[in-house]
Coordinates of C-alpha atoms in Angstrom, one line a residue:
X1 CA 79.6 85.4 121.0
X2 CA 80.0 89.3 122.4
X3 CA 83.1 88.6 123.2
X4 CA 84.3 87.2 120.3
X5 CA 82.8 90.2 117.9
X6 CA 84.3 92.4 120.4
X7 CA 87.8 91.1 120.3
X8 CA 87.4 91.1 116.5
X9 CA 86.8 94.7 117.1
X10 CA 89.3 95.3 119.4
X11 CA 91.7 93.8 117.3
X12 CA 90.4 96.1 114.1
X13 CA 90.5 99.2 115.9
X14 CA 94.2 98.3 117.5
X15 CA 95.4 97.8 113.7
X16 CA 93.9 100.6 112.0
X17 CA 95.3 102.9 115.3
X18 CA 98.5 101.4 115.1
X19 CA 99.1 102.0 110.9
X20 CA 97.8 105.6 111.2
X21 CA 100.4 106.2 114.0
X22 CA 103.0 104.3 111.6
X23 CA 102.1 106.7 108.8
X24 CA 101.9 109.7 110.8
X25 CA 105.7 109.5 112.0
X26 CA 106.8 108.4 108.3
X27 CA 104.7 111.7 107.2
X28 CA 106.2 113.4 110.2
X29 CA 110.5 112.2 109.5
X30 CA 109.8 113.3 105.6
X31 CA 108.7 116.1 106.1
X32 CA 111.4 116.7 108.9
X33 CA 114.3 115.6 106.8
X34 CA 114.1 118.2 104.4
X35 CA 113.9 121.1 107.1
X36 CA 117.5 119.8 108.6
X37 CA 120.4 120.5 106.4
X38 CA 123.4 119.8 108.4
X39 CA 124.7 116.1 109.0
X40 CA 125.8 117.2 112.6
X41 CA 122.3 118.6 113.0
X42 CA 120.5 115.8 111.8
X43 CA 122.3 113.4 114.2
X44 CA 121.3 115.5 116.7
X45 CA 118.1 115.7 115.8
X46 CA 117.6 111.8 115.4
X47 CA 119.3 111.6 118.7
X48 CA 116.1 113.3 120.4
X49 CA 113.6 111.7 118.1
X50 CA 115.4 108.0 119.2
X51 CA 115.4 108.9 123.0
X52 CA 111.7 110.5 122.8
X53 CA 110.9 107.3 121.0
X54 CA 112.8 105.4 123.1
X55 CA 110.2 106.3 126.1
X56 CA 107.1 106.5 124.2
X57 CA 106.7 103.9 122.4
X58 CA 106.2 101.5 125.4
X59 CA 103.8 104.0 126.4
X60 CA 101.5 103.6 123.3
X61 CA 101.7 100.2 123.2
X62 CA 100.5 99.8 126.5
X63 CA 98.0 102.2 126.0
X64 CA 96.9 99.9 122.5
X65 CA 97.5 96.9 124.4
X66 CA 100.2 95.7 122.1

């Protein structure tokens, strides 16, 4: 039964971890598209962002055990 609540917890946790981190970079790519003005300079800017992303996403989802 301690496993079971504590994979229902697990699972909770994981979720609520994983929305605030979806928030966060929607929060984060507003905020950031109305700083950039140029269409070159955006693509370059979403260039790094993809490539960044790219690398560490895996990384957080390992760490959330996705």
């Amino acid at each position: 039964m301690a496993a079971f609540v504590a994979e229902l917890l697990f699972d909770l946790v994981r979720s609520l971890v994983g929305n605030w981190l979806r928030q966060a970079a929607v929060a984060a790519c507003a905020w950031l598209d109305t700083k950039i003005h140029g269409r070159a300079a955006r693509l370059v800017v979403g260039g790094l962002l993809g490539l960044a992303a790219y690398f560490l996403i895996p990384v957080f989802a390992g760490l959330l055990g996705f």
